[in-house]
Short mmCIF file of C-alpha atoms in Angstrom, two decimals:
data_model
loop_
_atom_site.label_atom_id
_atom_site.label_comp_id
_atom_site.label_asym_id
_atom_site.label_seq_id
_atom_site.Cartn_x
_atom_site.Cartn_y
_atom_site.Cartn_z
CA MET A 1219 0.28 -0.08 -0.07
CA ASP A 1220 1.31 3.45 -1.01
CA LEU A 1221 0.56 5.92 1.88
CA GLN A 1222 1.19 8.94 -0.28
CA ASN A 1223 -1.81 7.80 -2.49
CA ALA A 1224 -3.97 7.59 0.51
CA TRP A 1225 -2.81 11.02 1.61
CA SER A 1226 -3.50 12.52 -1.74
CA VAL A 1227 -7.38 11.11 -1.55
CA ALA A 1228 -7.47 12.39 1.93
CA SER A 1229 -6.06 15.74 1.19
CA LYS A 1230 -8.62 16.28 -1.91
CA ASP A 1231 -11.40 15.38 0.86
CA PHE A 1232 -9.90 17.85 3.41
CA GLU A 1233 -10.15 20.50 0.83
CA ILE A 1234 -13.89 19.57 0.22
CA PHE A 1235 -14.72 19.36 3.81
CA LYS A 1236 -13.43 23.16 4.25
CA ARG A 1237 -15.96 24.23 1.89
CA ARG A 1238 -18.81 22.15 3.31
CA LYS A 1239 -19.66 24.75 5.92
CA GLY A 1240 -22.40 22.86 7.55
CA VAL A 1241 -20.26 19.67 8.36
CA LEU A 1242 -17.20 22.01 9.14
CA TYR A 1243 -19.26 23.99 12.00
CA ALA A 1244 -21.19 20.67 13.09
CA THR A 1245 -17.55 18.97 13.74
CA ILE A 1246 -16.36 21.97 15.72
CA ALA A 1247 -19.52 22.64 17.61
CA PHE A 1248 -20.27 19.63 19.16
CA PRO A 1249 -17.02 19.22 21.04
CA LEU A 1250 -16.60 22.93 21.81
CA GLY A 1251 -20.46 22.69 23.13
CA ILE A 1252 -19.19 19.79 25.48
CA ALA A 1253 -15.93 21.78 26.46
CA LEU A 1254 -17.98 24.78 27.32
CA GLY A 1255 -21.34 23.72 28.13
CA PHE A 1256 -20.66 21.62 31.50
CA PRO A 1257 -18.16 24.01 32.77
CA GLY A 1258 -20.61 26.65 31.89
CA VAL A 1259 -23.35 25.03 33.99
CA LEU A 1260 -21.32 24.53 37.02
CA VAL A 1261 -20.32 28.37 36.86
CA ALA A 1262 -23.98 29.16 36.34
CA ILE A 1263 -24.93 27.24 39.22
CA GLU A 1264 -22.08 28.44 41.59
CA SER A 1265 -22.71 32.01 40.77
CA VAL A 1266 -26.34 31.66 42.35
CA ALA A 1267 -25.41 29.12 45.14
CA GLY A 1268 -22.22 30.29 46.10
CA PRO A 1269 -18.54 29.34 45.12
CA GLY A 1270 -17.33 25.81 45.85
CA THR A 1271 -20.87 24.78 46.56
CA ILE A 1272 -21.15 22.10 43.78
CA SER A 1273 -17.74 21.64 42.41
CA ALA A 1274 -16.68 19.79 45.51
CA SER A 1275 -19.18 16.89 44.79
CA VAL A 1276 -18.96 17.01 41.16
CA ALA A 1277 -15.75 14.19 40.80
CA PRO A 1278 -18.19 11.07 40.03
CA PHE A 1279 -20.30 13.33 37.48
CA LEU A 1280 -17.08 14.36 35.72
CA ASN A 1281 -15.81 10.90 34.84
CA ALA A 1282 -19.36 9.82 33.33
CA PHE A 1283 -19.81 13.29 31.57
CA SER A 1284 -16.18 12.50 29.94
CA PHE A 1285 -18.23 9.95 27.90
CA TRP A 1286 -19.59 12.39 25.73
CA TYR A 1287 -16.13 12.68 24.04
CA VAL A 1288 -16.69 8.90 22.91
CA ILE A 1289 -20.37 9.81 21.55
CA GLY A 1290 -18.83 12.66 19.59
CA ALA A 1291 -16.14 10.53 18.16
CA ALA A 1292 -18.84 8.11 17.14
CA SER A 1293 -21.33 10.30 15.70
CA LEU A 1294 -19.17 13.36 13.97
CA PRO A 1295 -17.21 11.40 11.71
CA THR A 1296 -20.47 9.97 9.93
CA GLY A 1297 -21.03 13.64 8.73
CA ILE A 1298 -17.62 13.57 6.92
CA ALA A 1299 -17.64 10.02 5.57
CA SER A 1300 -21.29 9.99 4.35
CA TYR A 1301 -20.17 12.99 2.24
CA SER A 1302 -17.13 11.68 1.20
CA ILE A 1303 -18.22 8.35 -0.08
CA VAL A 1304 -22.12 8.72 -0.84
CA GLY A 1305 -21.65 12.41 -1.87
CA GLU A 1306 -18.75 11.09 -4.43
CA LYS A 1307 -21.43 8.51 -5.77
CA VAL A 1308 -24.09 11.19 -6.01
CA GLN A 1309 -21.61 13.62 -7.94
CA LYS A 1310 -20.48 10.64 -9.96
CA SER A 1311 -17.01 11.47 -9.31
CA LEU A 1312 -16.15 7.98 -7.68
CA GLU A 1313 -15.89 6.44 -11.55
CA PRO A 1314 -13.02 8.86 -12.42
CA LEU A 1315 -11.47 8.11 -9.32
CA LEU A 1316 -11.76 4.42 -9.37
CA ALA A 1317 -9.87 4.63 -12.80
CA THR A 1318 -6.87 5.84 -11.44
CA PRO A 1319 -3.88 3.63 -10.64
CA MET A 1320 -4.69 3.85 -6.86
CA THR A 1321 -5.67 0.56 -5.18
CA ASP A 1322 -9.17 -0.10 -3.31
CA SER A 1323 -7.40 0.01 -0.17
CA GLU A 1324 -5.75 3.34 -0.78
CA ILE A 1325 -8.66 4.96 -1.70
CA LEU A 1326 -10.47 3.70 1.42
CA LEU A 1327 -7.99 4.44 3.65
CA GLY A 1328 -7.52 8.02 2.05
CA LYS A 1329 -11.29 8.41 2.84
CA SER A 1330 -11.01 7.00 6.36
CA ILE A 1331 -8.34 9.40 7.19
CA ALA A 1332 -10.39 12.40 6.03
CA SER A 1333 -13.26 11.47 7.88
CA PHE A 1334 -11.17 10.51 11.23
CA VAL A 1335 -8.92 13.35 11.57
CA PRO A 1336 -10.99 16.37 11.78
CA PRO A 1337 -13.28 15.13 14.52
CA ILE A 1338 -10.73 13.48 16.48
CA ALA A 1339 -8.63 16.86 16.08
CA ALA A 1340 -11.52 18.75 17.12
CA ILE A 1341 -12.32 16.38 20.17
CA TRP A 1342 -8.65 16.30 21.45
CA ALA A 1343 -8.52 20.23 20.86
CA SER A 1344 -11.91 20.72 22.84
CA SER A 1345 -10.74 18.35 25.47
CA VAL A 1346 -7.80 20.32 26.55
CA VAL A 1347 -10.14 23.49 26.97
CA PHE A 1348 -12.59 21.08 29.01
CA MET A 1349 -9.76 19.76 31.17
CA VAL A 1350 -8.43 23.34 31.91
CA LEU A 1351 -11.68 24.98 32.41
CA MET A 1352 -12.80 21.97 34.70
CA ASP A 1353 -9.73 21.97 36.64
CA LEU A 1354 -10.16 25.69 37.21
CA ILE A 1355 -13.61 25.50 38.26
CA THR A 1356 -13.06 22.28 40.72
CA HIS A 1357 -9.77 23.02 41.95
CA ALA A 1358 -10.73 24.93 44.89
CA GLY A 1359 -13.63 22.34 46.07
CA LEU A 1360 -11.60 19.28 45.39
CA GLY A 1361 -8.21 20.18 46.58
CA TYR A 1362 -6.65 18.63 43.74
CA LEU A 1363 -6.61 18.69 39.82
CA TYR A 1364 -9.04 16.37 38.53
CA TYR A 1365 -7.61 16.55 34.94
CA PRO A 1366 -5.46 14.72 33.33
CA ASN A 1367 -6.23 11.19 34.61
CA TRP A 1368 -5.88 7.77 33.29
CA SER A 1369 -9.40 7.16 32.55
CA PHE A 1370 -9.89 10.36 30.57
CA GLY A 1371 -6.37 9.41 28.69
CA VAL A 1372 -8.06 6.07 27.96
CA ILE A 1373 -11.20 7.67 26.70
CA LEU A 1374 -9.50 10.61 24.55
CA LEU A 1375 -6.45 8.11 23.21
CA VAL A 1376 -8.26 4.87 22.80
CA LEU A 1377 -11.94 4.74 23.09
CA ALA A 1378 -12.72 7.61 21.30
CA PRO A 1379 -10.50 7.07 18.01
CA LEU A 1380 -12.14 3.40 17.98
CA ALA A 1381 -15.44 4.73 18.43
CA SER A 1382 -14.48 7.02 15.42
CA ILE A 1383 -13.23 4.09 13.40
CA LEU A 1384 -16.39 2.05 13.90
CA SER A 1385 -18.76 4.87 12.76
CA ILE A 1386 -16.54 5.46 9.90
CA GLU A 1387 -16.64 1.71 8.86
CA LEU A 1388 -20.25 1.27 9.13
CA THR A 1389 -20.68 4.64 7.03
CA VAL A 1390 -18.81 2.77 4.46
CA ILE A 1391 -20.86 -0.59 4.45
CA LEU A 1392 -23.99 1.77 4.40
CA SER A 1393 -23.02 3.60 1.69
CA ALA A 1394 -23.30 0.74 -0.83
CA ARG A 1395 -27.04 0.61 -0.02
CA ALA A 1396 -27.61 4.54 0.33
CA ASN A 1397 -28.66 6.95 -2.66
CA ASP A 1398 -28.04 10.07 -0.84
CA VAL A 1399 -25.91 11.25 2.02
CA ARG A 1400 -28.88 12.14 4.50
CA SER A 1401 -30.06 8.66 4.44
CA VAL A 1402 -26.67 7.55 5.29
CA GLN A 1403 -26.73 9.98 8.25
CA GLN A 1404 -29.88 8.68 9.39
CA PHE A 1405 -28.86 5.13 9.51
CA THR A 1406 -25.72 6.03 11.33
CA GLY A 1407 -27.54 8.23 13.65
CA VAL A 1408 -29.16 5.21 15.36
CA MET A 1409 -25.56 4.63 16.37
CA PHE A 1410 -25.92 7.26 18.73
CA PHE A 1411 -28.18 5.54 20.91
CA PRO A 1412 -26.20 2.50 22.38
CA PHE A 1413 -23.26 5.08 23.41
CA LEU A 1414 -26.18 7.00 24.92
CA ILE A 1415 -27.34 4.23 26.71
CA ILE A 1416 -23.89 3.53 28.19
CA TYR A 1417 -23.41 6.96 29.08
CA VAL A 1418 -26.89 7.06 31.03
CA MET A 1419 -25.57 3.76 32.86
CA THR A 1420 -22.66 5.26 33.90
CA GLU A 1421 -24.30 8.41 35.01
CA ILE A 1422 -26.52 6.43 37.35
CA GLY A 1423 -23.73 4.36 38.71
CA VAL A 1424 -24.71 0.86 36.79
CA ILE A 1425 -21.44 1.19 35.05
CA GLN A 1426 -18.01 2.35 36.57
CA LEU A 1427 -15.99 4.12 33.96
CA THR A 1428 -12.89 2.93 35.72
CA THR A 1429 -9.60 2.43 33.65
CA ILE A 1430 -9.95 -1.15 33.73
CA ASN A 1431 -13.55 -0.78 32.57
CA LEU A 1432 -12.79 1.41 29.78
CA LEU A 1433 -9.90 -0.87 28.67
CA ILE A 1434 -12.36 -3.52 28.60
CA MET A 1435 -15.01 -1.42 26.55
CA SER A 1436 -12.07 -0.58 24.38
CA GLY A 1437 -11.23 -4.29 23.73
CA ILE A 1438 -14.82 -4.88 22.74
CA PHE A 1439 -14.76 -2.01 20.12
CA LEU A 1440 -11.56 -2.98 18.70
CA VAL A 1441 -13.16 -6.47 17.88
CA ILE A 1442 -16.24 -4.74 16.45
CA ASP A 1443 -13.96 -2.80 14.42
CA LEU A 1444 -11.90 -5.62 13.13
CA LEU A 1445 -15.17 -7.17 12.01
CA LEU A 1446 -16.59 -3.83 10.43
CA PHE A 1447 -12.97 -3.43 8.77
CA TYR A 1448 -13.33 -6.84 6.98
CA LEU A 1449 -16.84 -6.18 5.80
CA SER A 1450 -15.93 -2.62 4.65
CA THR A 1451 -13.02 -3.68 2.56
CA LYS A 1452 -15.27 -6.26 1.12
CA THR A 1453 -17.66 -3.54 0.29
CA PHE A 1454 -15.43 -0.88 -0.91
CA LYS A 1455 -14.22 -2.60 -4.09
CA ARG A 1456 -14.28 -1.28 -7.70
CA GLU A 1457 -16.30 -3.97 -8.83
CA GLU A 1458 -18.72 -4.01 -6.16
CA ILE A 1459 -19.09 0.10 -6.28
CA LEU A 1460 -19.53 0.08 -10.09
CA THR A 1461 -22.14 -3.12 -10.40
CA ARG A 1462 -23.78 -3.31 -7.26
CA TRP A 1463 -23.95 -0.34 -5.32
CA LYS A 1464 -27.19 1.69 -5.70
CA MET B 228 -3.23 -0.78 -28.90
CA ILE B 229 -6.31 -2.66 -27.70
CA ASP B 230 -6.47 -6.41 -28.53
CA ALA B 231 -9.65 -8.11 -27.50
CA GLU B 232 -10.57 -11.85 -28.11
CA ASN B 233 -13.92 -13.09 -27.08
CA LEU B 234 -14.28 -10.75 -24.34
CA THR B 235 -17.58 -11.56 -22.43
CA ARG B 236 -19.20 -10.07 -19.33
CA LYS B 237 -22.46 -11.37 -17.75
CA PHE B 238 -24.18 -10.27 -14.88
CA GLY B 239 -25.83 -13.36 -13.63
CA ASP B 240 -28.15 -14.54 -16.47
CA LEU B 241 -27.39 -11.31 -18.26
CA THR B 242 -24.92 -11.24 -21.01
CA ALA B 243 -24.09 -7.55 -21.61
CA VAL B 244 -20.93 -8.20 -23.78
CA ASP B 245 -20.85 -11.54 -25.80
CA ASN B 246 -17.62 -12.59 -27.20
CA LEU B 247 -16.37 -9.11 -28.28
CA THR B 248 -13.38 -9.32 -30.70
CA LEU B 249 -11.74 -6.09 -31.98
CA HIS B 250 -8.65 -4.52 -32.56
CA VAL B 251 -7.85 -1.01 -31.93
CA ASN B 252 -4.78 0.56 -33.81
CA GLU B 253 -2.60 2.81 -31.89
CA GLY B 254 -3.18 6.54 -32.67
CA GLU B 255 -6.46 6.00 -34.25
CA ILE B 256 -9.94 7.37 -33.05
CA PHE B 257 -11.83 4.17 -32.66
CA GLY B 258 -15.78 4.86 -32.80
CA PHE B 259 -18.01 2.42 -30.51
CA LEU B 260 -21.74 2.70 -31.38
CA GLY B 261 -24.73 0.84 -30.19
CA PRO B 262 -28.18 1.63 -28.44
CA ASN B 263 -28.67 1.85 -24.73
CA GLY B 264 -27.72 -1.37 -22.88
CA ALA B 265 -25.77 -2.60 -25.76
CA GLY B 266 -22.46 -3.20 -23.67
CA LYS B 267 -20.48 0.02 -24.47
CA THR B 268 -19.87 0.97 -21.14
CA THR B 269 -19.50 -2.35 -19.75
CA THR B 270 -16.66 -3.11 -22.48
CA VAL B 271 -15.04 0.38 -21.29
CA ARG B 272 -15.14 -0.48 -17.85
CA MET B 273 -13.41 -3.77 -18.59
CA LEU B 274 -10.76 -2.57 -20.82
CA ALA B 275 -10.23 0.15 -18.19
CA CYS B 276 -9.93 -2.36 -15.47
CA LEU B 277 -12.76 -1.29 -13.49
CA ILE B 278 -14.65 -4.44 -13.48
CA SER B 279 -13.70 -7.94 -14.15
CA LYS B 280 -14.23 -9.89 -17.45
CA THR B 281 -16.34 -13.16 -17.16
CA SER B 282 -14.14 -14.72 -20.23
CA GLY B 283 -12.05 -14.03 -23.25
CA THR B 284 -8.95 -12.12 -23.12
CA ALA B 285 -8.07 -8.32 -23.78
CA LYS B 286 -4.72 -6.61 -24.10
CA ILE B 287 -4.21 -2.81 -23.64
CA GLY B 288 -0.49 -2.26 -25.35
CA ASP B 289 1.45 -5.23 -23.66
CA TYR B 290 -0.60 -5.42 -20.50
CA GLU B 291 -3.20 -8.07 -20.31
CA ILE B 292 -6.76 -7.13 -18.51
CA GLY B 293 -7.48 -9.49 -15.55
CA ASN B 294 -4.01 -10.08 -14.76
CA ARG B 295 -3.45 -8.62 -11.39
CA ALA B 296 -0.01 -7.28 -11.85
CA ASP B 297 -0.86 -5.52 -14.93
CA GLN B 298 -3.96 -3.50 -13.82
CA GLN B 299 -2.21 -0.59 -12.18
CA LYS B 300 0.01 -0.33 -15.32
CA ILE B 301 -2.94 -0.31 -17.43
CA ARG B 302 -4.56 2.28 -15.41
CA ARG B 303 -1.37 4.44 -15.85
CA ILE B 304 -1.64 4.49 -19.64
CA ILE B 305 -5.40 4.98 -19.92
CA GLY B 306 -7.64 8.29 -19.54
CA LEU B 307 -11.07 7.83 -18.88
CA VAL B 308 -13.88 10.50 -19.64
CA PRO B 309 -16.93 8.99 -18.64
CA ASP B 310 -20.68 9.93 -19.40
CA ASN B 311 -20.97 11.66 -16.32
CA VAL B 312 -18.08 14.21 -15.96
CA GLY B 313 -18.05 13.66 -12.09
CA LEU B 314 -16.09 16.55 -11.17
CA TYR B 315 -15.44 17.80 -7.59
CA GLU B 316 -18.05 20.46 -7.83
CA GLU B 317 -16.70 22.32 -4.59
CA LEU B 318 -12.99 22.77 -5.66
CA THR B 319 -11.72 25.03 -8.39
CA ALA B 320 -11.00 24.01 -12.02
CA TYR B 321 -7.30 24.11 -11.26
CA LYS B 322 -7.39 22.21 -7.83
CA ASN B 323 -9.52 19.53 -9.75
CA LEU B 324 -6.86 18.92 -12.40
CA ASP B 325 -3.78 19.12 -9.34
CA PHE B 326 -5.57 16.37 -7.47
CA TYR B 327 -5.85 14.23 -10.19
CA GLY B 328 -2.29 14.67 -11.28
CA ARG B 329 -1.41 13.86 -8.07
CA TYR B 330 -3.19 10.43 -8.10
CA TYR B 331 -1.33 9.70 -11.03
CA LYS B 332 1.96 10.73 -9.44
CA VAL B 333 2.71 13.68 -12.05
CA ASP B 334 5.26 15.60 -10.26
CA GLU B 335 4.60 19.10 -9.15
CA ALA B 336 6.48 20.96 -11.82
CA LYS B 337 4.85 18.77 -14.49
CA ARG B 338 1.44 19.09 -13.37
CA ARG B 339 1.77 22.75 -12.92
CA GLU B 340 2.90 22.86 -16.60
CA ARG B 341 0.21 20.40 -18.01
CA ILE B 342 -2.48 22.08 -16.04
CA GLU B 343 -1.60 25.45 -17.64
CA TYR B 344 -1.25 23.92 -21.12
CA PHE B 345 -4.68 22.30 -21.03
CA LEU B 346 -6.82 24.90 -19.25
CA LYS B 347 -5.04 27.48 -21.85
CA LEU B 348 -5.66 25.14 -24.66
CA LEU B 349 -9.61 24.75 -23.60
CA GLY B 350 -10.24 28.32 -23.07
CA LEU B 351 -10.86 27.81 -18.97
CA TRP B 352 -7.30 29.32 -17.88
CA GLU B 353 -9.12 32.72 -16.86
CA LYS B 354 -11.68 30.49 -14.96
CA ARG B 355 -8.94 28.42 -13.13
CA ASP B 356 -9.93 29.58 -9.81
CA LEU B 357 -13.70 29.59 -10.08
CA ALA B 358 -15.47 26.37 -8.47
CA ALA B 359 -16.17 23.64 -10.79
CA GLY B 360 -19.77 23.56 -10.03
CA THR B 361 -20.17 26.94 -11.45
CA PHE B 362 -19.20 26.16 -15.11
CA SER B 363 -21.52 25.49 -18.04
CA LYS B 364 -21.79 21.73 -19.27
CA GLY B 365 -19.37 22.58 -22.09
CA MET B 366 -16.85 24.05 -19.73
CA LYS B 367 -17.32 20.91 -17.37
CA GLN B 368 -16.93 18.32 -20.45
CA LYS B 369 -13.61 20.02 -21.25
CA LEU B 370 -12.12 20.15 -17.75
CA ALA B 371 -13.10 16.50 -17.62
CA ILE B 372 -11.30 15.73 -20.83
CA ALA B 373 -8.17 17.80 -19.40
CA ARG B 374 -8.29 15.69 -16.38
CA ALA B 375 -8.43 12.55 -18.06
CA LEU B 376 -5.32 13.85 -19.98
CA ILE B 377 -3.31 15.15 -17.14
CA HIS B 378 -1.01 12.41 -16.82
CA ASP B 379 -0.32 12.22 -20.54
CA PRO B 380 -2.17 8.80 -21.37
CA GLN B 381 -1.31 6.88 -24.54
CA LEU B 382 -5.25 5.64 -24.59
CA LEU B 383 -8.28 7.68 -23.89
CA PHE B 384 -11.60 6.28 -23.41
CA MET B 385 -14.57 8.92 -23.97
CA ASP B 386 -18.13 8.04 -23.22
CA GLU B 387 -20.46 10.25 -24.96
CA PRO B 388 -17.95 13.45 -24.64
CA THR B 389 -20.36 15.52 -26.66
CA ALA B 390 -23.74 14.72 -25.19
CA ASN B 391 -25.67 17.61 -24.00
CA LEU B 392 -23.68 20.04 -25.57
CA ASP B 393 -24.57 22.89 -27.56
CA PRO B 394 -23.48 22.63 -31.39
CA GLU B 395 -20.37 25.49 -30.61
CA ALA B 396 -19.01 23.31 -27.51
CA SER B 397 -19.36 20.00 -29.26
CA LYS B 398 -17.48 21.28 -32.20
CA THR B 399 -14.54 22.66 -29.79
CA VAL B 400 -14.62 19.07 -28.35
CA ARG B 401 -14.49 17.43 -31.81
CA ASP B 402 -11.66 19.71 -32.85
CA PHE B 403 -9.98 18.78 -29.37
CA ILE B 404 -9.96 15.20 -30.12
CA LEU B 405 -8.83 15.51 -33.86
CA ASP B 406 -5.87 17.35 -32.15
CA LEU B 407 -5.29 14.38 -29.64
CA LYS B 408 -5.05 12.20 -32.86
CA LYS B 409 -2.35 14.48 -34.13
CA GLU B 410 -0.43 13.74 -30.83
CA LYS B 411 -0.63 9.87 -31.61
CA LYS B 412 -3.06 9.38 -28.94
CA THR B 413 -5.65 6.36 -29.29
CA ILE B 414 -9.33 7.49 -28.74
CA PHE B 415 -12.01 4.73 -27.85
CA LEU B 416 -15.21 6.90 -28.31
CA ASN B 417 -18.29 5.72 -26.99
CA THR B 418 -21.26 7.66 -28.72
CA HIS B 419 -24.69 7.83 -29.75
CA ASN B 420 -23.87 10.32 -32.14
CA LEU B 421 -23.70 8.75 -35.78
CA ASP B 422 -22.63 11.95 -37.55
CA GLU B 423 -20.08 12.69 -35.06
CA ALA B 424 -18.48 9.14 -35.34
CA GLN B 425 -18.77 9.40 -38.88
CA ARG B 426 -16.85 12.78 -39.00
CA ILE B 427 -14.15 12.24 -36.84
CA CYS B 428 -13.68 8.23 -36.42
CA ASP B 429 -11.28 6.50 -38.49
CA ARG B 430 -12.91 3.04 -37.77
CA ILE B 431 -15.96 2.13 -35.91
CA ALA B 432 -17.42 -0.77 -34.46
CA ILE B 433 -21.37 -1.33 -33.67
CA LEU B 434 -22.37 -3.51 -30.86
CA ASN B 435 -25.15 -4.78 -29.38
CA THR B 436 -24.00 -7.05 -26.97
CA LYS B 437 -22.44 -8.63 -29.87
CA LEU B 438 -20.18 -7.02 -32.44
CA MET B 439 -22.51 -6.40 -34.97
CA ALA B 440 -20.08 -4.65 -37.69
CA LEU B 441 -16.46 -3.27 -37.77
CA GLY B 442 -14.93 -0.99 -40.31
CA THR B 443 -14.16 2.45 -41.61
CA PRO B 444 -17.35 4.49 -42.08
CA ALA B 445 -17.03 4.22 -45.87
CA GLU B 446 -16.76 0.43 -45.47
CA LEU B 447 -19.73 0.41 -43.16
CA GLU B 448 -22.00 2.48 -45.50
CA ARG B 449 -21.02 -0.04 -48.41
CA SER B 450 -21.67 -3.23 -46.26
CA ILE B 451 -25.21 -2.88 -46.04
CA SER B 452 -26.29 -2.16 -49.79
CA GLY B 453 -22.86 -1.98 -51.47
CA ARG B 454 -21.70 0.98 -53.76
CA LYS B 455 -24.09 2.72 -56.31
CA THR B 456 -23.95 4.61 -59.37
CA VAL B 457 -26.94 7.24 -59.92
CA VAL B 458 -27.16 7.88 -63.59
CA GLN B 459 -29.85 10.89 -64.27
CA LEU B 460 -31.07 11.11 -67.64
CA GLU B 461 -33.25 13.09 -69.82
CA SER B 462 -35.50 10.36 -70.13
CA VAL B 463 -35.31 6.57 -69.67
CA ASN B 464 -36.76 3.69 -72.10
CA ASP B 465 -36.25 0.09 -72.03
CA ALA B 466 -33.61 -0.11 -74.41
CA ILE B 467 -31.30 2.24 -72.09
CA VAL B 468 -32.21 -0.02 -69.15
CA SER B 469 -31.38 -3.04 -71.10
CA ALA B 470 -28.33 -1.61 -72.43
CA ALA B 471 -26.81 -0.96 -68.91
CA ARG B 472 -28.09 -4.53 -67.94
CA ARG B 473 -26.20 -6.06 -70.77
CA VAL B 474 -22.91 -4.41 -69.73
CA GLY B 475 -23.03 -7.10 -67.19
CA MET B 476 -20.88 -5.33 -64.30
CA GLY B 477 -23.50 -3.20 -63.13
CA ASN B 478 -26.93 -4.15 -61.83
CA VAL B 479 -29.89 -1.78 -62.29
CA GLU B 480 -31.54 -1.82 -59.25
CA ALA B 481 -34.01 0.49 -59.52
CA VAL B 482 -35.37 3.13 -61.83
CA GLU B 483 -36.71 5.84 -60.10
CA GLY B 484 -38.35 8.65 -62.67
CA ASN B 485 -35.38 9.30 -65.14
CA LYS B 486 -32.95 7.98 -62.84
CA LEU B 487 -31.05 4.61 -62.89
CA MET B 488 -29.95 3.39 -59.80
CA ILE B 489 -27.15 0.80 -60.49
CA GLY B 490 -25.22 -1.55 -58.06
CA VAL B 491 -21.66 -1.81 -58.87
CA ASP B 492 -18.59 -3.45 -57.21
CA ASN B 493 -15.88 -1.40 -58.83
CA PRO B 494 -17.41 1.82 -60.00
CA GLU B 495 -13.99 3.33 -60.54
CA LYS B 496 -13.62 0.64 -63.53
CA ASP B 497 -17.18 -0.24 -64.40
CA ASN B 498 -18.63 3.27 -64.51
CA PRO B 499 -17.17 4.28 -67.84
CA ASP B 500 -18.23 1.23 -69.67
CA ILE B 501 -21.81 1.52 -67.88
CA LEU B 502 -22.10 5.11 -69.14
CA ASN B 503 -20.72 4.35 -72.82
CA ALA B 504 -23.51 1.47 -73.04
CA ILE B 505 -26.19 4.00 -71.95
CA PHE B 506 -24.90 6.49 -74.39
CA ALA B 507 -24.75 4.12 -77.27
CA ALA B 508 -28.38 3.02 -76.41
CA GLY B 509 -29.20 7.10 -77.28
CA GLY B 510 -29.50 7.83 -73.15
CA ARG B 511 -28.80 11.56 -72.72
CA ILE B 512 -26.74 11.63 -69.51
CA GLN B 513 -27.58 14.67 -67.12
CA PHE B 514 -25.75 13.82 -63.92
CA VAL B 515 -23.70 10.96 -62.58
CA THR B 516 -23.43 10.60 -58.60
CA GLU B 517 -22.41 7.96 -56.29
CA ALA B 518 -25.14 6.78 -53.58
CA SER B 519 -24.43 4.94 -50.75
CA SER B 520 -26.37 3.97 -47.41
CA THR B 521 -25.66 6.58 -44.68
CA LEU B 522 -24.24 5.21 -41.44
CA GLU B 523 -27.69 6.17 -40.02
CA ASP B 524 -29.13 3.15 -42.37
CA VAL B 525 -26.24 0.81 -41.45
CA TYR B 526 -26.94 1.45 -37.76
CA LEU B 527 -30.48 0.70 -37.79
CA LYS B 528 -30.51 -1.77 -39.95
CA LEU B 529 -27.83 -3.89 -37.68
CA VAL B 530 -29.82 -2.91 -34.43
CA ARG B 531 -33.04 -3.87 -35.78
CA SER B 532 -32.15 -7.04 -37.13
CA GLN B 533 -30.99 -8.34 -33.76
#
């Protein structure tokens, strides 16, 4: 596999992504909303109830709230990936691309990189803002810096990328059966719910987001990713795209 | 440049291309005609290594389609202009070509040079920084042709390159195709436009799942009804018709008013004798012309005969 070819495909998709303002803003807005939203709510409450009233007891919720970054990582790439694959299918630009000397794997990797990098970059960037703000707010009440910690490290560096890859591979598979970008996004939107259920279970204490539990969850995601990777490479083949894709 | 032998593609029970055998010479413009669903696009896709063949063999240059090791090499020496231009509408004309140059690993300096060359040649240089989505159909078609040529391919597959274009844009594209021939490029032209095929193609194949006919436009026109000499006389009588028949080389096929329609195998050799015989029988000749079937007649007859 020639990584330069994959990068050329990704570069083109980045270029288009920059011009699709709706997708661009959505990719930035969601992580930024998480980074500013929760700290903002805490500040608002403490401004009424008095400084330090909530921040001292907020630690368990903070851990569960971190899971929103996994939800973001799973949902944000679908916007880019669906445009990148179904969008090209609708624009009829896949055939000339497939006529180039690049292999199916290089094209698929390029499109995956293009769908993976912007959301993960946005999530990582916003997580820095989130950590700094939460530490500023909670340090006085907790007496120590809550962030960074191992659990959040696993969420950001392992679980979020694996969730992102999962959603990209699912989009590739669904793209073979979809005729427009919106229908793919609606299908992949369903993916949001299992993650939301996990989040609710963490908030009500059914699942503890300990480092060990997060690593187990990562292992499960990895297995699903490998399975979906196999299916997506079977789906993303020239012959399949030109003769069987709708 | 292309050698296909018994090339066949089936989709389940449906045979899209059936035992196609053809040879396309280097540097020629080869027209590929056929009705919708005749297998033209499937043929191009097989030859461009986009889909596999069911059976048969085909070579592009020295490389064999279906051979895994040769596929990338074939794609390097061919260019494809699909029926839907498939440009990146959000990107500028320049970027569209630049990315394709990168896909084919054309180095940056060469890429810049070729992009400028094609955009200037096709009258798009001033619009290089505009999004392709803002272009007219003709401009998009030109840009798609430039994209297919960015890596300097030896063989260019074009699928309906002038469909939906206005007459002026069609002429620009046709002239450009003829310019490519001067550069010794081989052009494989899928088209429904018989007039266009007749005007610019060196040879034409008519496909309707199977190969129905193959030859130069003139050969195809003659293939259906042979060559005919039309002699217009001041008046026609039985003696003149008999005289024309007696010559033996010609076959008087029809008498329409004062016109004799005479089928001849070799008009250059036979016409003087036929005309002498008519003259000797008292015929006063006004005009002598050659009549043959049009490519449209040939096409319709072949396609309807199946």
